[in-house]
Amino acid sequence: MTLHVDLEVFQQTYKLKIEHAMLDFVNERDMPSTIRDAMIYSLQAGGKRIRPILLLAVIEGYGKEIRSGMKTAAALEMIHTYSLIHDDLPSMDDDDLRRGKPTNHKVFGEAMAILAGDGLLTHSFQLIAEDDLISSNQKIKLLSLLAKCAGPEGMVGGQVADIEGENKRLTVDELESIHVRKTGKLLIFSALAGAIISGASEEEQNKLENFAHHIGLAFQIQDDILDIEGAEELIGKRTGSDESKQKSTYPGLLSMEGAKGKLQFHLDEALASLADLNMDTALLEQIAYLIVNRNH
């Protein structure tokens, strides 16, 4: 296949559609106005929407109907948004800003921020379950995989390990284990969900999982680098927070030069995973480069 869609054009097109899908779903439901406002506030806070874009890019690469993945993509971004609301809480990272705007708990209070996150999490599963563009078998696979990747075996477990790793000097292997779960698992879901919706073989799914594993680690290494070298006005929150919390980071363990070398290693491994896939991989390659070259 030779589709060769430009990532910037693809992002501009589907980022808006994903955002509209999330807002439509929340606005259509019967709920108290306060929690609706809190949920919408964080859904509208912006962001690159890299996870749902990756999911849709896999579907595009297989030449399948993009709209069949829209609700799953929206559900995935709702889960990511819930995780950010909770991460910012005083009991967690205690951040006042997210993408240059006051964090959810600063606007709505801690209790409502927790409930807004809970609402986004639970509603995401409803969104997939009610999707009439995918089969029942696909729904079961997607719901099971999403629960695994977002729950205590995945993102939640990674957050636990991250909290427990504060004020400790972790090994590189321990740090990678945290980030595979905290950041990597939802990216793995993104790639695999696109493959499941596209009807890709198990062999193809394994290669896509490996691709997502490596871009997930690259994503976190670049985050650690930006926490030191990044500009606050671009990142939208204070830099240097990892050091102030005495968290282990890739630059701290490997030196900045070593961290950048590790970043390049994971980029190379990710790109190698795309070889021999029965799809156009141009968008996935562009996503990998976007992750390692981003400045916020």
PDB file of C-alpha atoms in Angstrom:
ATOM      1  CA  MET A   1       0.000   0.000   0.000  1.00  0.00           C
ATOM      2  CA  THR A   2       1.230   3.531  -0.724  1.00  0.00           C
ATOM      3  CA  LEU A   3      -1.081   5.992   0.983  1.00  0.00           C
ATOM      4  CA  HIS A   4       1.639   8.291   2.366  1.00  0.00           C
ATOM      5  CA  VAL A   5      -0.646  10.707   4.194  1.00  0.00           C
ATOM      6  CA  ASP A   6       1.061  13.697   5.820  1.00  0.00           C
ATOM      7  CA  LEU A   7       0.857  13.506   9.629  1.00  0.00           C
ATOM      8  CA  GLU A   8       0.219  17.220  10.104  1.00  0.00           C
ATOM      9  CA  VAL A   9      -2.775  17.114   7.764  1.00  0.00           C
ATOM     10  CA  PHE A  10      -4.001  13.869   9.339  1.00  0.00           C
ATOM     11  CA  GLN A  11      -3.710  15.358  12.848  1.00  0.00           C
ATOM     12  CA  GLN A  12      -5.516  18.571  11.921  1.00  0.00           C
ATOM     13  CA  THR A  13      -8.374  16.596  10.381  1.00  0.00           C
ATOM     14  CA  TYR A  14      -8.902  13.963  13.061  1.00  0.00           C
ATOM     15  CA  LYS A  15      -7.892  15.907  16.166  1.00  0.00           C
ATOM     16  CA  LEU A  16     -11.006  18.067  15.735  1.00  0.00           C
ATOM     17  CA  LYS A  17     -13.194  15.035  15.039  1.00  0.00           C
ATOM     18  CA  ILE A  18     -11.933  13.271  18.172  1.00  0.00           C
ATOM     19  CA  GLU A  19     -12.576  16.377  20.257  1.00  0.00           C
ATOM     20  CA  HIS A  20     -16.080  16.774  18.866  1.00  0.00           C
ATOM     21  CA  ALA A  21     -16.824  13.090  19.504  1.00  0.00           C
ATOM     22  CA  MET A  22     -15.772  13.391  23.167  1.00  0.00           C
ATOM     23  CA  LEU A  23     -17.784  16.550  23.758  1.00  0.00           C
ATOM     24  CA  ASP A  24     -20.853  15.200  21.981  1.00  0.00           C
ATOM     25  CA  PHE A  25     -20.796  12.069  24.111  1.00  0.00           C
ATOM     26  CA  VAL A  26     -20.544  14.008  27.381  1.00  0.00           C
ATOM     27  CA  ASN A  27     -23.160  16.578  26.355  1.00  0.00           C
ATOM     28  CA  GLU A  28     -25.651  13.894  25.308  1.00  0.00           C
ATOM     29  CA  ARG A  29     -25.679  12.249  28.743  1.00  0.00           C
ATOM     30  CA  ASP A  30     -27.929  13.053  31.691  1.00  0.00           C
ATOM     31  CA  MET A  31     -25.674  14.249  34.524  1.00  0.00           C
ATOM     32  CA  PRO A  32     -25.343  17.140  36.986  1.00  0.00           C
ATOM     33  CA  SER A  33     -24.138  20.295  35.255  1.00  0.00           C
ATOM     34  CA  THR A  34     -21.168  20.719  37.612  1.00  0.00           C
ATOM     35  CA  ILE A  35     -19.533  17.428  36.708  1.00  0.00           C
ATOM     36  CA  ARG A  36     -20.336  17.987  33.032  1.00  0.00           C
ATOM     37  CA  ASP A  37     -18.560  21.352  33.203  1.00  0.00           C
ATOM     38  CA  ALA A  38     -15.555  19.827  34.982  1.00  0.00           C
ATOM     39  CA  MET A  39     -15.267  16.979  32.480  1.00  0.00           C
ATOM     40  CA  ILE A  40     -15.576  19.329  29.506  1.00  0.00           C
ATOM     41  CA  TYR A  41     -13.045  21.767  30.990  1.00  0.00           C
ATOM     42  CA  SER A  42     -10.295  19.151  30.878  1.00  0.00           C
ATOM     43  CA  LEU A  43     -11.414  17.675  27.548  1.00  0.00           C
ATOM     44  CA  GLN A  44     -11.052  21.165  26.059  1.00  0.00           C
ATOM     45  CA  ALA A  45      -7.633  21.818  27.622  1.00  0.00           C
ATOM     46  CA  GLY A  46      -5.891  20.903  24.361  1.00  0.00           C
ATOM     47  CA  GLY A  47      -3.033  18.554  23.690  1.00  0.00           C
ATOM     48  CA  LYS A  48      -1.602  16.687  20.728  1.00  0.00           C
ATOM     49  CA  ARG A  49      -4.084  13.771  21.067  1.00  0.00           C
ATOM     50  CA  ILE A  50      -1.192  11.475  20.146  1.00  0.00           C
ATOM     51  CA  ARG A  51      -2.858   8.285  21.464  1.00  0.00           C
ATOM     52  CA  PRO A  52      -6.088   8.493  19.454  1.00  0.00           C
ATOM     53  CA  ILE A  53      -4.165   9.789  16.439  1.00  0.00           C
ATOM     54  CA  LEU A  54      -1.921   6.696  16.643  1.00  0.00           C
ATOM     55  CA  LEU A  55      -4.983   4.444  16.808  1.00  0.00           C
ATOM     56  CA  LEU A  56      -6.541   6.073  13.753  1.00  0.00           C
ATOM     57  CA  ALA A  57      -3.185   6.118  11.925  1.00  0.00           C
ATOM     58  CA  VAL A  58      -3.018   2.312  12.201  1.00  0.00           C
ATOM     59  CA  ILE A  59      -6.504   2.032  10.707  1.00  0.00           C
ATOM     60  CA  GLU A  60      -5.523   4.460   7.929  1.00  0.00           C
ATOM     61  CA  GLY A  61      -2.362   2.458   7.293  1.00  0.00           C
ATOM     62  CA  TYR A  62      -4.412  -0.671   6.699  1.00  0.00           C
ATOM     63  CA  GLY A  63      -6.701   1.250   4.349  1.00  0.00           C
ATOM     64  CA  LYS A  64      -9.767   0.634   6.509  1.00  0.00           C
ATOM     65  CA  GLU A  65     -12.683   2.931   7.340  1.00  0.00           C
ATOM     66  CA  ILE A  66     -11.458   5.565   9.840  1.00  0.00           C
ATOM     67  CA  ARG A  67     -14.903   6.178  11.296  1.00  0.00           C
ATOM     68  CA  SER A  68     -14.945   2.620  12.664  1.00  0.00           C
ATOM     69  CA  GLY A  69     -12.268   3.683  15.172  1.00  0.00           C
ATOM     70  CA  MET A  70     -13.590   7.112  16.155  1.00  0.00           C
ATOM     71  CA  LYS A  71     -15.474   6.083  19.300  1.00  0.00           C
ATOM     72  CA  THR A  72     -12.617   3.921  20.557  1.00  0.00           C
ATOM     73  CA  ALA A  73     -10.207   6.790  19.875  1.00  0.00           C
ATOM     74  CA  ALA A  74     -12.434   9.199  21.806  1.00  0.00           C
ATOM     75  CA  ALA A  75     -12.751   6.729  24.684  1.00  0.00           C
ATOM     76  CA  LEU A  76      -8.979   6.356  24.832  1.00  0.00           C
ATOM     77  CA  GLU A  77      -8.449  10.128  25.030  1.00  0.00           C
ATOM     78  CA  MET A  78     -11.083  10.374  27.768  1.00  0.00           C
ATOM     79  CA  ILE A  79      -9.099   7.872  29.819  1.00  0.00           C
ATOM     80  CA  HIS A  80      -5.879   9.781  29.203  1.00  0.00           C
ATOM     81  CA  THR A  81      -7.633  12.998  30.270  1.00  0.00           C
ATOM     82  CA  TYR A  82      -8.911  11.394  33.477  1.00  0.00           C
ATOM     83  CA  SER A  83      -5.366  10.289  34.302  1.00  0.00           C
ATOM     84  CA  LEU A  84      -4.081  13.856  33.883  1.00  0.00           C
ATOM     85  CA  ILE A  85      -6.790  15.277  36.167  1.00  0.00           C
ATOM     86  CA  HIS A  86      -5.846  12.794  38.882  1.00  0.00           C
ATOM     87  CA  ASP A  87      -2.087  13.183  38.332  1.00  0.00           C
ATOM     88  CA  ASP A  88      -2.393  16.927  38.956  1.00  0.00           C
ATOM     89  CA  LEU A  89      -4.142  16.536  42.341  1.00  0.00           C
ATOM     90  CA  PRO A  90      -2.382  17.769  45.507  1.00  0.00           C
ATOM     91  CA  SER A  91      -2.122  14.172  46.724  1.00  0.00           C
ATOM     92  CA  MET A  92      -0.273  13.204  43.529  1.00  0.00           C
ATOM     93  CA  ASP A  93       1.898  15.634  41.503  1.00  0.00           C
ATOM     94  CA  ASP A  94       0.301  18.786  42.991  1.00  0.00           C
ATOM     95  CA  ASP A  95       0.409  20.802  39.769  1.00  0.00           C
ATOM     96  CA  ASP A  96      -1.307  24.168  39.380  1.00  0.00           C
ATOM     97  CA  LEU A  97      -1.027  24.328  35.588  1.00  0.00           C
ATOM     98  CA  ARG A  98      -1.753  21.927  32.767  1.00  0.00           C
ATOM     99  CA  ARG A  99      -1.017  23.096  29.206  1.00  0.00           C
ATOM    100  CA  GLY A 100      -0.811  26.669  30.472  1.00  0.00           C
ATOM    101  CA  LYS A 101      -4.242  26.634  32.149  1.00  0.00           C
ATOM    102  CA  PRO A 102      -5.229  26.122  35.810  1.00  0.00           C
ATOM    103  CA  THR A 103      -5.587  22.426  36.599  1.00  0.00           C
ATOM    104  CA  ASN A 104      -9.041  20.959  37.110  1.00  0.00           C
ATOM    105  CA  HIS A 105      -8.908  20.935  40.915  1.00  0.00           C
ATOM    106  CA  LYS A 106      -7.824  24.589  40.934  1.00  0.00           C
ATOM    107  CA  VAL A 107     -11.032  25.513  39.096  1.00  0.00           C
ATOM    108  CA  PHE A 108     -13.577  23.013  40.437  1.00  0.00           C
ATOM    109  CA  GLY A 109     -12.066  21.838  43.750  1.00  0.00           C
ATOM    110  CA  GLU A 110     -10.477  18.517  44.609  1.00  0.00           C
ATOM    111  CA  ALA A 111     -13.681  16.523  45.112  1.00  0.00           C
ATOM    112  CA  MET A 112     -15.179  17.536  41.765  1.00  0.00           C
ATOM    113  CA  ALA A 113     -11.857  16.958  39.983  1.00  0.00           C
ATOM    114  CA  ILE A 114     -11.726  13.404  41.334  1.00  0.00           C
ATOM    115  CA  LEU A 115     -15.314  12.803  40.247  1.00  0.00           C
ATOM    116  CA  ALA A 116     -14.697  14.347  36.815  1.00  0.00           C
ATOM    117  CA  GLY A 117     -11.831  11.901  36.333  1.00  0.00           C
ATOM    118  CA  ASP A 118     -14.020   9.030  37.514  1.00  0.00           C
ATOM    119  CA  GLY A 119     -16.736  10.124  35.109  1.00  0.00           C
ATOM    120  CA  LEU A 120     -14.400  10.209  32.121  1.00  0.00           C
ATOM    121  CA  LEU A 121     -12.949   6.808  33.001  1.00  0.00           C
ATOM    122  CA  THR A 122     -16.267   5.010  33.347  1.00  0.00           C
ATOM    123  CA  HIS A 123     -17.905   6.772  30.404  1.00  0.00           C
ATOM    124  CA  SER A 124     -15.074   5.677  28.118  1.00  0.00           C
ATOM    125  CA  PHE A 125     -16.080   2.030  28.458  1.00  0.00           C
ATOM    126  CA  GLN A 126     -19.704   2.910  27.732  1.00  0.00           C
ATOM    127  CA  LEU A 127     -18.631   4.681  24.555  1.00  0.00           C
ATOM    128  CA  ILE A 128     -16.941   1.539  23.193  1.00  0.00           C
ATOM    129  CA  ALA A 129     -19.728  -0.772  24.373  1.00  0.00           C
ATOM    130  CA  GLU A 130     -22.340   1.290  22.506  1.00  0.00           C
ATOM    131  CA  ASP A 131     -20.373   1.518  19.239  1.00  0.00           C
ATOM    132  CA  ASP A 132     -22.466   0.031  16.443  1.00  0.00           C
ATOM    133  CA  LEU A 133     -19.657   0.224  13.842  1.00  0.00           C
ATOM    134  CA  ILE A 134     -17.615  -2.634  15.342  1.00  0.00           C
ATOM    135  CA  SER A 135     -18.526  -6.238  16.057  1.00  0.00           C
ATOM    136  CA  SER A 136     -19.350  -7.667  19.468  1.00  0.00           C
ATOM    137  CA  ASN A 137     -16.168  -9.726  19.358  1.00  0.00           C
ATOM    138  CA  GLN A 138     -14.107  -6.605  18.661  1.00  0.00           C
ATOM    139  CA  LYS A 139     -15.829  -4.792  21.536  1.00  0.00           C
ATOM    140  CA  ILE A 140     -14.938  -7.569  23.970  1.00  0.00           C
ATOM    141  CA  LYS A 141     -11.298  -7.545  22.858  1.00  0.00           C
ATOM    142  CA  LEU A 142     -11.076  -3.762  23.056  1.00  0.00           C
ATOM    143  CA  LEU A 143     -12.769  -3.454  26.451  1.00  0.00           C
ATOM    144  CA  SER A 144     -10.630  -6.202  27.971  1.00  0.00           C
ATOM    145  CA  LEU A 145      -7.419  -4.757  26.552  1.00  0.00           C
ATOM    146  CA  LEU A 146      -8.296  -1.215  27.621  1.00  0.00           C
ATOM    147  CA  ALA A 147      -9.070  -2.313  31.177  1.00  0.00           C
ATOM    148  CA  LYS A 148      -5.729  -4.131  31.319  1.00  0.00           C
ATOM    149  CA  CYS A 149      -3.693  -1.271  29.863  1.00  0.00           C
ATOM    150  CA  ALA A 150      -5.366   1.462  31.923  1.00  0.00           C
ATOM    151  CA  GLY A 151      -5.734  -0.441  35.207  1.00  0.00           C
ATOM    152  CA  PRO A 152      -3.402  -1.770  37.909  1.00  0.00           C
ATOM    153  CA  GLU A 153      -1.524  -3.966  35.416  1.00  0.00           C
ATOM    154  CA  GLY A 154      -0.896  -0.911  33.280  1.00  0.00           C
ATOM    155  CA  MET A 155      -1.185   2.855  33.765  1.00  0.00           C
ATOM    156  CA  VAL A 156      -2.509   2.810  37.340  1.00  0.00           C
ATOM    157  CA  GLY A 157       0.166   0.326  38.396  1.00  0.00           C
ATOM    158  CA  GLY A 158       2.795   2.521  36.765  1.00  0.00           C
ATOM    159  CA  GLN A 159       1.560   5.528  38.714  1.00  0.00           C
ATOM    160  CA  VAL A 160       1.770   3.520  41.954  1.00  0.00           C
ATOM    161  CA  ALA A 161       5.357   2.512  41.189  1.00  0.00           C
ATOM    162  CA  ASP A 162       6.169   6.106  40.235  1.00  0.00           C
ATOM    163  CA  ILE A 163       4.934   7.397  43.600  1.00  0.00           C
ATOM    164  CA  GLU A 164       6.787   4.667  45.474  1.00  0.00           C
ATOM    165  CA  GLY A 165       9.945   5.477  43.503  1.00  0.00           C
ATOM    166  CA  GLU A 166      10.123   9.071  44.741  1.00  0.00           C
ATOM    167  CA  ASN A 167      13.131   9.864  46.957  1.00  0.00           C
ATOM    168  CA  LYS A 168      14.823   6.655  45.767  1.00  0.00           C
ATOM    169  CA  ARG A 169      17.582   6.105  43.226  1.00  0.00           C
ATOM    170  CA  LEU A 170      16.116   3.560  40.851  1.00  0.00           C
ATOM    171  CA  THR A 171      18.015   1.473  38.327  1.00  0.00           C
ATOM    172  CA  VAL A 172      17.394   2.092  34.620  1.00  0.00           C
ATOM    173  CA  ASP A 173      15.481  -1.213  34.457  1.00  0.00           C
ATOM    174  CA  GLU A 174      13.242  -0.156  37.367  1.00  0.00           C
ATOM    175  CA  LEU A 175      12.611   3.222  35.745  1.00  0.00           C
ATOM    176  CA  GLU A 176      11.754   1.583  32.415  1.00  0.00           C
ATOM    177  CA  SER A 177       9.354  -0.782  34.176  1.00  0.00           C
ATOM    178  CA  ILE A 178       7.494   2.213  35.624  1.00  0.00           C
ATOM    179  CA  HIS A 179       7.242   3.982  32.297  1.00  0.00           C
ATOM    180  CA  VAL A 180       6.270   0.909  30.291  1.00  0.00           C
ATOM    181  CA  ARG A 181       3.174   0.781  32.496  1.00  0.00           C
ATOM    182  CA  LYS A 182       2.545   4.460  33.210  1.00  0.00           C
ATOM    183  CA  THR A 183       3.003   5.799  29.671  1.00  0.00           C
ATOM    184  CA  GLY A 184       3.617   2.840  27.395  1.00  0.00           C
ATOM    185  CA  LYS A 185       0.545   0.716  27.993  1.00  0.00           C
ATOM    186  CA  LEU A 186      -1.952   3.246  26.642  1.00  0.00           C
ATOM    187  CA  LEU A 187       0.223   3.718  23.557  1.00  0.00           C
ATOM    188  CA  ILE A 188       0.280  -0.061  23.160  1.00  0.00           C
ATOM    189  CA  PHE A 189      -3.510  -0.044  23.421  1.00  0.00           C
ATOM    190  CA  SER A 190      -3.605   2.665  20.727  1.00  0.00           C
ATOM    191  CA  ALA A 191      -1.675   0.554  18.241  1.00  0.00           C
ATOM    192  CA  LEU A 192      -3.380  -2.741  19.080  1.00  0.00           C
ATOM    193  CA  ALA A 193      -6.871  -1.231  19.059  1.00  0.00           C
ATOM    194  CA  GLY A 194      -6.261   0.087  15.559  1.00  0.00           C
ATOM    195  CA  ALA A 195      -5.055  -3.366  14.538  1.00  0.00           C
ATOM    196  CA  ILE A 196      -8.053  -5.135  16.129  1.00  0.00           C
ATOM    197  CA  ILE A 197     -10.516  -2.801  14.416  1.00  0.00           C
ATOM    198  CA  SER A 198      -8.648  -3.320  11.112  1.00  0.00           C
ATOM    199  CA  GLY A 199      -8.688  -7.126  11.429  1.00  0.00           C
ATOM    200  CA  ALA A 200      -4.878  -7.411  11.467  1.00  0.00           C
ATOM    201  CA  SER A 201      -3.244 -10.784  12.107  1.00  0.00           C
ATOM    202  CA  GLU A 202      -1.657 -11.731  15.432  1.00  0.00           C
ATOM    203  CA  GLU A 203       1.799 -11.453  13.872  1.00  0.00           C
ATOM    204  CA  GLU A 204       1.053  -7.917  12.706  1.00  0.00           C
ATOM    205  CA  GLN A 205      -0.316  -7.050  16.145  1.00  0.00           C
ATOM    206  CA  ASN A 206       2.903  -8.267  17.779  1.00  0.00           C
ATOM    207  CA  LYS A 207       5.007  -5.991  15.571  1.00  0.00           C
ATOM    208  CA  LEU A 208       2.742  -3.028  16.276  1.00  0.00           C
ATOM    209  CA  GLU A 209       2.894  -3.745  20.003  1.00  0.00           C
ATOM    210  CA  ASN A 210       6.695  -3.687  19.837  1.00  0.00           C
ATOM    211  CA  PHE A 211       6.588  -0.406  17.915  1.00  0.00           C
ATOM    212  CA  ALA A 212       4.333   1.145  20.561  1.00  0.00           C
ATOM    213  CA  HIS A 213       6.503  -0.221  23.391  1.00  0.00           C
ATOM    214  CA  HIS A 214       9.539   1.614  22.050  1.00  0.00           C
ATOM    215  CA  ILE A 215       7.800   4.891  21.223  1.00  0.00           C
ATOM    216  CA  GLY A 216       6.297   4.802  24.736  1.00  0.00           C
ATOM    217  CA  LEU A 217       9.755   4.689  26.284  1.00  0.00           C
ATOM    218  CA  ALA A 218      10.993   7.323  23.833  1.00  0.00           C
ATOM    219  CA  PHE A 219       8.053   9.518  24.865  1.00  0.00           C
ATOM    220  CA  GLN A 220       9.032   9.347  28.529  1.00  0.00           C
ATOM    221  CA  ILE A 221      12.744   9.903  27.900  1.00  0.00           C
ATOM    222  CA  GLN A 222      11.901  13.029  25.890  1.00  0.00           C
ATOM    223  CA  ASP A 223       9.615  14.151  28.744  1.00  0.00           C
ATOM    224  CA  ASP A 224      12.537  13.808  31.179  1.00  0.00           C
ATOM    225  CA  ILE A 225      14.803  15.761  28.815  1.00  0.00           C
ATOM    226  CA  LEU A 226      12.216  18.526  28.403  1.00  0.00           C
ATOM    227  CA  ASP A 227      11.786  18.772  32.185  1.00  0.00           C
ATOM    228  CA  ILE A 228      15.400  19.989  32.216  1.00  0.00           C
ATOM    229  CA  GLU A 229      15.901  21.664  28.842  1.00  0.00           C
ATOM    230  CA  GLY A 230      12.342  22.604  27.867  1.00  0.00           C
ATOM    231  CA  ALA A 231      10.771  26.069  27.901  1.00  0.00           C
ATOM    232  CA  GLU A 232       7.928  26.472  30.416  1.00  0.00           C
ATOM    233  CA  GLU A 233       5.923  28.640  28.007  1.00  0.00           C
ATOM    234  CA  LEU A 234       5.926  25.783  25.472  1.00  0.00           C
ATOM    235  CA  ILE A 235       5.390  22.932  27.923  1.00  0.00           C
ATOM    236  CA  GLY A 236       2.585  24.726  29.751  1.00  0.00           C
ATOM    237  CA  LYS A 237       3.683  23.747  33.275  1.00  0.00           C
ATOM    238  CA  ARG A 238       6.671  24.301  35.498  1.00  0.00           C
ATOM    239  CA  THR A 239       9.919  22.565  34.567  1.00  0.00           C
ATOM    240  CA  GLY A 240      12.326  21.002  37.040  1.00  0.00           C
ATOM    241  CA  SER A 241       9.507  19.300  38.944  1.00  0.00           C
ATOM    242  CA  ASP A 242      11.103  15.843  38.700  1.00  0.00           C
ATOM    243  CA  GLU A 243      14.269  17.079  40.376  1.00  0.00           C
ATOM    244  CA  SER A 244      12.334  18.908  43.103  1.00  0.00           C
ATOM    245  CA  LYS A 245      10.455  15.682  43.904  1.00  0.00           C
ATOM    246  CA  GLN A 246      13.720  13.707  43.827  1.00  0.00           C
ATOM    247  CA  LYS A 247      12.414  11.414  41.106  1.00  0.00           C
ATOM    248  CA  SER A 248      14.753   9.181  39.155  1.00  0.00           C
ATOM    249  CA  THR A 249      14.962  10.276  35.516  1.00  0.00           C
ATOM    250  CA  TYR A 250      16.851   9.106  32.449  1.00  0.00           C
ATOM    251  CA  PRO A 251      19.183  12.135  32.410  1.00  0.00           C
ATOM    252  CA  GLY A 252      19.759  11.705  36.148  1.00  0.00           C
ATOM    253  CA  LEU A 253      20.703   8.050  35.777  1.00  0.00           C
ATOM    254  CA  LEU A 254      22.423   8.113  32.387  1.00  0.00           C
ATOM    255  CA  SER A 255      23.554  11.769  31.989  1.00  0.00           C
ATOM    256  CA  MET A 256      21.911  13.995  29.398  1.00  0.00           C
ATOM    257  CA  GLU A 257      24.104  12.546  26.651  1.00  0.00           C
ATOM    258  CA  GLY A 258      23.250   9.013  27.747  1.00  0.00           C
ATOM    259  CA  ALA A 259      19.518   9.800  27.834  1.00  0.00           C
ATOM    260  CA  LYS A 260      19.649  11.193  24.298  1.00  0.00           C
ATOM    261  CA  GLY A 261      21.491   8.068  23.177  1.00  0.00           C
ATOM    262  CA  LYS A 262      18.765   5.921  24.760  1.00  0.00           C
ATOM    263  CA  LEU A 263      16.135   8.046  23.012  1.00  0.00           C
ATOM    264  CA  GLN A 264      17.780   7.334  19.655  1.00  0.00           C
ATOM    265  CA  PHE A 265      17.973   3.607  20.476  1.00  0.00           C
ATOM    266  CA  HIS A 266      14.220   3.397  21.100  1.00  0.00           C
ATOM    267  CA  LEU A 267      13.472   5.373  17.944  1.00  0.00           C
ATOM    268  CA  ASP A 268      15.606   2.964  15.900  1.00  0.00           C
ATOM    269  CA  GLU A 269      13.929  -0.071  17.493  1.00  0.00           C
ATOM    270  CA  ALA A 270      10.469   1.375  16.894  1.00  0.00           C
ATOM    271  CA  LEU A 271      11.179   1.997  13.212  1.00  0.00           C
ATOM    272  CA  ALA A 272      12.683  -1.496  12.823  1.00  0.00           C
ATOM    273  CA  SER A 273       9.437  -2.976  14.198  1.00  0.00           C
ATOM    274  CA  LEU A 274       7.532  -1.552  11.251  1.00  0.00           C
ATOM    275  CA  ALA A 275       9.462  -3.581   8.696  1.00  0.00           C
ATOM    276  CA  ASP A 276       7.458  -6.118   6.678  1.00  0.00           C
ATOM    277  CA  LEU A 277       4.067  -4.980   7.973  1.00  0.00           C
ATOM    278  CA  ASN A 278       1.254  -5.411   5.453  1.00  0.00           C
ATOM    279  CA  MET A 279       0.314  -1.749   5.647  1.00  0.00           C
ATOM    280  CA  ASP A 280       1.521   1.731   4.766  1.00  0.00           C
ATOM    281  CA  THR A 281       3.714   2.706   7.735  1.00  0.00           C
ATOM    282  CA  ALA A 282       4.389   6.322   6.709  1.00  0.00           C
ATOM    283  CA  LEU A 283       2.110   7.837   9.367  1.00  0.00           C
ATOM    284  CA  LEU A 284       3.538   5.616  12.111  1.00  0.00           C
ATOM    285  CA  GLU A 285       7.078   6.604  11.165  1.00  0.00           C
ATOM    286  CA  GLN A 286       6.100  10.270  11.323  1.00  0.00           C
ATOM    287  CA  ILE A 287       4.524   9.749  14.769  1.00  0.00           C
ATOM    288  CA  ALA A 288       7.753   8.182  16.040  1.00  0.00           C
ATOM    289  CA  TYR A 289       9.773  11.175  14.841  1.00  0.00           C
ATOM    290  CA  LEU A 290       7.200  13.565  16.304  1.00  0.00           C
ATOM    291  CA  ILE A 291       7.589  11.981  19.734  1.00  0.00           C
ATOM    292  CA  VAL A 292      11.373  12.236  19.829  1.00  0.00           C
ATOM    293  CA  ASN A 293      11.614  15.706  18.261  1.00  0.00           C
ATOM    294  CA  ARG A 294       8.812  17.487  20.119  1.00  0.00           C
ATOM    295  CA  ASN A 295       9.579  20.533  22.257  1.00  0.00           C
ATOM    296  CA  HIS A 296       6.555  20.333  24.563  1.00  0.00           C
TER     297      HIS A 296
END
